XYZ file of C-alpha atoms in Angstrom:
325
model
C -0.382 29.502 18.411
C 0.077 29.919 14.649
C 1.414 26.676 13.157
C 2.299 26.098 9.505
C 2.233 22.526 8.209
C 4.530 22.124 5.197
C 3.506 19.149 3.066
C 5.206 17.816 -0.073
C 2.170 17.406 -2.375
C -1.596 17.208 -2.004
C -2.303 13.838 -3.590
C -3.024 10.938 -1.256
C 0.000 9.281 0.313
C 0.614 8.038 3.838
C 2.650 11.171 4.574
C -0.092 13.467 3.251
C -2.720 11.617 5.284
C -0.521 12.111 8.338
C -0.551 15.890 7.761
C -4.327 15.838 7.304
C -4.874 13.953 10.567
C -2.448 16.243 12.407
C -4.221 19.315 11.039
C -7.583 17.910 12.151
C -6.181 17.492 15.656
C -4.251 20.760 16.018
C -6.946 23.054 14.614
C -8.984 22.731 17.809
C -6.348 24.587 19.869
C -4.220 26.425 17.316
C -4.392 28.537 14.178
C -3.335 26.146 11.415
C -2.319 26.777 7.814
C -0.890 24.388 5.227
C 1.618 24.969 2.446
C 2.687 22.487 -0.206
C 6.246 22.289 -1.523
C 4.847 21.329 -4.934
C 1.717 23.200 -5.970
C -1.210 21.146 -7.217
C -4.555 19.620 -6.382
C -5.613 16.381 -4.740
C -7.994 14.824 -2.268
C -5.891 16.030 0.683
C -6.285 19.659 -0.398
C -10.038 19.127 -0.816
C -10.340 17.737 2.711
C -8.222 20.536 4.225
C -10.420 23.155 2.564
C -13.511 21.370 3.874
C -12.076 21.885 7.369
C -11.614 25.609 6.611
C -7.854 25.258 6.992
C -6.126 27.926 4.855
C -3.833 26.797 2.032
C -1.008 29.356 1.824
C 1.900 29.966 -0.539
C 4.395 31.650 1.798
C 5.811 30.788 5.211
C 5.272 34.038 7.088
C 3.775 35.257 10.366
C 3.830 31.858 12.087
C 5.129 30.706 15.468
C 6.134 27.173 14.516
C 6.484 25.022 11.407
C 6.035 21.274 11.074
C 7.820 20.241 7.864
C 6.716 16.927 6.388
C 8.935 14.341 4.597
C 12.635 14.256 3.751
C 11.983 16.542 0.762
C 11.471 19.460 3.168
C 15.145 19.348 4.173
C 16.268 22.355 2.141
C 13.345 24.426 3.483
C 14.279 23.453 7.055
C 17.908 24.348 6.393
C 16.946 27.742 4.953
C 14.312 28.843 7.476
C 15.209 26.916 10.637
C 17.189 29.838 12.048
C 14.198 32.169 11.648
C 11.438 29.991 13.116
C 11.371 26.772 15.179
C 10.782 23.854 12.808
C 9.875 20.273 13.624
C 11.020 18.049 10.759
C 8.733 15.009 10.452
C 10.555 12.411 8.342
C 8.518 9.510 6.923
C 11.030 7.951 4.512
C 13.515 5.258 5.409
C 16.357 4.070 3.111
C 14.957 5.949 0.119
C 15.332 9.195 2.065
C 19.053 8.644 2.458
C 19.272 8.079 -1.302
C 17.463 11.377 -1.877
C 20.019 13.143 0.333
C 22.949 11.639 -1.570
C 21.441 12.892 -4.824
C 20.474 16.297 -3.359
C 22.892 17.111 -0.494
C 21.068 20.369 0.368
C 18.357 18.216 1.962
C 20.848 17.318 4.706
C 21.088 20.951 5.864
C 17.759 20.433 7.608
C 19.395 18.291 10.282
C 21.588 21.213 11.355
C 18.770 23.747 11.564
C 15.693 21.838 12.760
C 14.530 22.389 16.322
C 13.503 18.726 16.444
C 13.490 15.730 14.114
C 10.680 13.201 14.418
C 10.941 9.672 13.013
C 8.288 6.963 12.849
C 10.554 4.040 13.717
C 13.791 3.286 15.537
C 15.110 1.867 12.265
C 14.833 5.300 10.633
C 16.864 6.756 13.472
C 19.640 4.291 12.587
C 19.406 5.077 8.859
C 19.940 8.812 9.442
C 22.394 8.513 12.336
C 25.329 9.865 10.295
C 23.358 13.096 9.801
C 22.003 13.461 13.340
C 25.004 12.550 15.509
C 26.378 16.110 15.502
C 23.084 17.977 15.088
C 21.692 20.149 17.874
C 18.133 19.074 17.095
C 16.238 16.824 19.478
C 15.336 13.492 17.880
C 12.201 11.535 18.693
C 10.588 8.285 17.531
C 6.802 8.686 17.346
C 4.889 5.869 15.599
C 1.922 7.170 13.654
C -1.529 5.619 13.323
C -4.377 6.688 11.027
C -7.552 6.397 13.085
C -9.805 6.631 10.026
C -10.586 2.924 10.431
C -12.247 3.726 13.752
C -13.679 7.121 12.855
C -16.103 5.931 10.182
C -18.331 3.052 9.163
C -16.575 1.073 6.455
C -18.738 -0.854 4.001
C -16.731 -3.354 1.922
C -17.272 -2.955 -1.810
C -19.022 -5.822 -3.560
C -16.832 -8.371 -5.298
C -17.238 -11.547 -7.311
C -13.649 -12.811 -7.271
C -10.747 -13.234 -4.892
C -9.443 -9.705 -4.451
C -5.809 -8.628 -4.106
C -5.427 -4.954 -3.151
C -2.244 -2.897 -3.433
C -2.160 0.697 -2.177
C 0.472 3.256 -3.083
C 1.772 5.465 -5.851
C 2.417 3.433 -8.997
C 6.129 4.175 -9.366
C 9.381 2.166 -9.301
C 9.923 2.098 -5.508
C 6.529 0.491 -4.877
C 7.294 -2.376 -7.330
C 3.671 -2.903 -8.391
C 5.052 -4.923 -11.294
C 6.118 -7.665 -8.862
C 2.503 -8.237 -7.841
C 1.453 -8.527 -11.482
C 4.235 -10.980 -12.317
C 3.560 -13.021 -9.175
C -0.106 -13.398 -10.095
C 0.847 -14.441 -13.624
C 2.891 -17.332 -12.162
C -0.195 -18.830 -10.472
C -1.995 -21.721 -12.140
C -4.642 -20.848 -14.695
C -7.643 -21.927 -12.614
C -6.619 -19.735 -9.669
C -5.785 -16.766 -11.907
C -9.288 -16.813 -13.352
C -10.635 -16.307 -9.821
C -8.431 -13.285 -9.015
C -8.991 -9.557 -9.329
C -6.094 -7.197 -8.554
C -7.003 -3.640 -7.528
C -4.259 -0.986 -7.466
C -5.087 2.266 -5.653
C -2.808 5.286 -5.903
C -1.581 7.952 -8.275
C -0.316 6.393 -11.513
C 3.178 7.527 -12.498
C 4.898 4.599 -14.196
C 4.588 0.869 -14.834
C 7.284 -0.975 -16.842
C 6.289 -1.740 -20.451
C 6.249 -5.531 -19.994
C 3.829 -5.389 -17.091
C 1.763 -2.700 -18.810
C 1.311 -5.122 -21.723
C 0.071 -7.781 -19.280
C -2.405 -5.314 -17.799
C -3.631 -4.340 -21.259
C -4.196 -7.997 -22.196
C -6.060 -8.816 -18.972
C -8.243 -5.832 -17.987
C -10.589 -8.249 -16.201
C -7.762 -9.175 -13.828
C -5.932 -5.867 -13.233
C -7.704 -2.621 -12.315
C -5.951 0.679 -11.638
C -8.278 3.042 -9.771
C -5.866 5.964 -9.397
C -5.976 8.227 -6.351
C -9.037 7.660 -4.170
C -10.328 9.285 -0.969
C -9.185 7.404 2.116
C -12.707 6.201 2.915
C -13.057 4.678 -0.581
C -9.635 3.073 -0.307
C -10.570 1.512 3.034
C -13.797 0.132 1.537
C -11.789 -1.662 -1.140
C -9.259 -2.866 1.434
C -12.020 -4.199 3.686
C -13.191 -6.403 0.804
C -9.724 -7.754 0.069
C -8.630 -11.352 0.492
C -5.011 -10.188 0.542
C -3.088 -6.919 0.713
C 0.252 -6.704 -1.133
C 3.033 -4.135 -0.716
C 6.159 -5.253 -2.588
C 8.143 -2.015 -2.094
C 11.929 -1.817 -2.118
C 11.861 0.823 0.669
C 9.325 1.823 3.344
C 9.311 3.068 6.922
C 5.957 2.400 8.593
C 3.167 2.151 5.966
C -0.289 2.994 7.266
C -1.840 0.562 4.782
C -0.277 -2.416 6.558
C -1.752 -1.373 9.916
C -5.105 -0.708 8.255
C -5.013 -4.233 6.814
C -4.240 -5.612 10.273
C -7.228 -3.755 11.716
C -9.534 -4.975 8.935
C -8.156 -8.535 9.370
C -6.848 -8.723 5.813
C -3.693 -10.871 5.501
C -0.663 -9.052 4.109
C 2.125 -10.074 1.730
C 5.056 -7.665 2.039
C 8.698 -7.440 1.063
C 11.182 -8.431 3.756
C 12.547 -5.005 4.717
C 14.780 -4.284 7.707
C 12.352 -1.682 9.025
C 9.570 -4.280 9.188
C 11.701 -6.552 11.350
C 12.316 -3.639 13.733
C 8.565 -3.033 13.953
C 7.922 -6.707 14.626
C 6.459 -8.050 11.379
C 7.395 -11.749 11.103
C 6.977 -14.144 8.205
C 4.394 -16.813 8.904
C 3.350 -15.160 12.163
C 1.622 -11.862 11.311
C 2.566 -11.481 7.628
C 3.941 -13.393 4.655
C 7.199 -11.873 3.422
C 9.438 -12.231 0.368
C 12.881 -10.853 -0.555
C 12.566 -7.633 -2.572
C 12.069 -8.517 -6.221
C 11.684 -12.271 -5.627
C 8.523 -12.830 -7.634
C 8.582 -16.628 -7.168
C 8.346 -16.354 -3.377
C 5.697 -13.632 -3.599
C 3.660 -15.841 -5.931
C 3.867 -18.750 -3.517
C 2.836 -16.475 -0.636
C -0.171 -15.309 -2.651
C -1.153 -18.877 -3.458
C -0.876 -19.816 0.209
C -2.910 -16.939 1.570
C -5.613 -17.238 -1.094
C -6.091 -21.008 -0.891
C -5.251 -21.968 2.699
C -7.969 -20.735 5.112
C -6.087 -21.950 8.189
C -2.948 -19.928 7.411
C -4.981 -16.898 6.338
C -6.884 -16.982 9.615
C -3.781 -17.514 11.738
C -1.799 -14.689 10.123
C -4.738 -12.260 10.319
C -5.397 -13.121 13.965
C -1.779 -12.551 15.000
C -1.614 -9.313 13.009
C -4.733 -7.952 14.715
C -3.318 -8.920 18.119
C -0.087 -7.061 17.320
C -2.035 -3.977 16.278
C -4.127 -3.940 19.451
C -1.017 -4.363 21.586
C 0.716 -1.492 19.755
C -2.340 0.732 20.072
C -2.322 0.234 23.825
C 1.454 0.705 24.177
C 2.520 3.348 21.610
C -0.514 5.131 20.201
């Protein structure tokens, strides 16, 4: 069967990694090609080419299309009547905001053959668009098995390491991590190194000034191959994701597998998945830097809590692997 995978961009995000892993799987039994909504380069394109998967510029002569992310909605709406399209939506609340700003994205719900979400929470978020759609809807949690598929060697470090993974842009709120670290006492701050991994788009001027003044404390590595990212994560003493909106970030599950404690914002989708403050994660209200700072202090200085949270997180991952993945 000829299957086209429509991705948004080729730089490394959780959604792009999902397309890469799906392409790796499907190529054994099908003829796979990949098209990007936004042309450009990136590690994902490099890896697809290494697999001899064609990168195409037009959606023609295919049997099925799998369209990735909410941004594919207009494509699904335009071409869904011509070819069966599975719309794989990764975004949660932010996706609904995109639709309100660009209503043409919503046409995809009326013309997709099926809509696939990662979480039951997403299904609730988009319910006003799916209730009268003919498309089948499914909830399929996604797991990146790269942690198991390779030998991960933690990078060397000399300090306590905080790792944050994701595009440096407003939704990810990387500035909250910086401000939370700055609230810690001076002795602890001197022992901390913060590593940010992901494409750099924007950091607010105030936090950029802090970064410029303390290059020994804050390092921005930009986009990295997944194996390099996992090596940095494996060496972390804490993983932080302070986003204002997420669905089911792969980086949290990867941290669970590598037994790295996580500090995350208290999002509704996380509660649906089963992340609980003090049990398998430390959470803070979105934008509450004081609570995030206290969570960082706790996880970096209290071995008993760090061990307990990591142990429960790993147990949750193993249970989910057996049940859902």
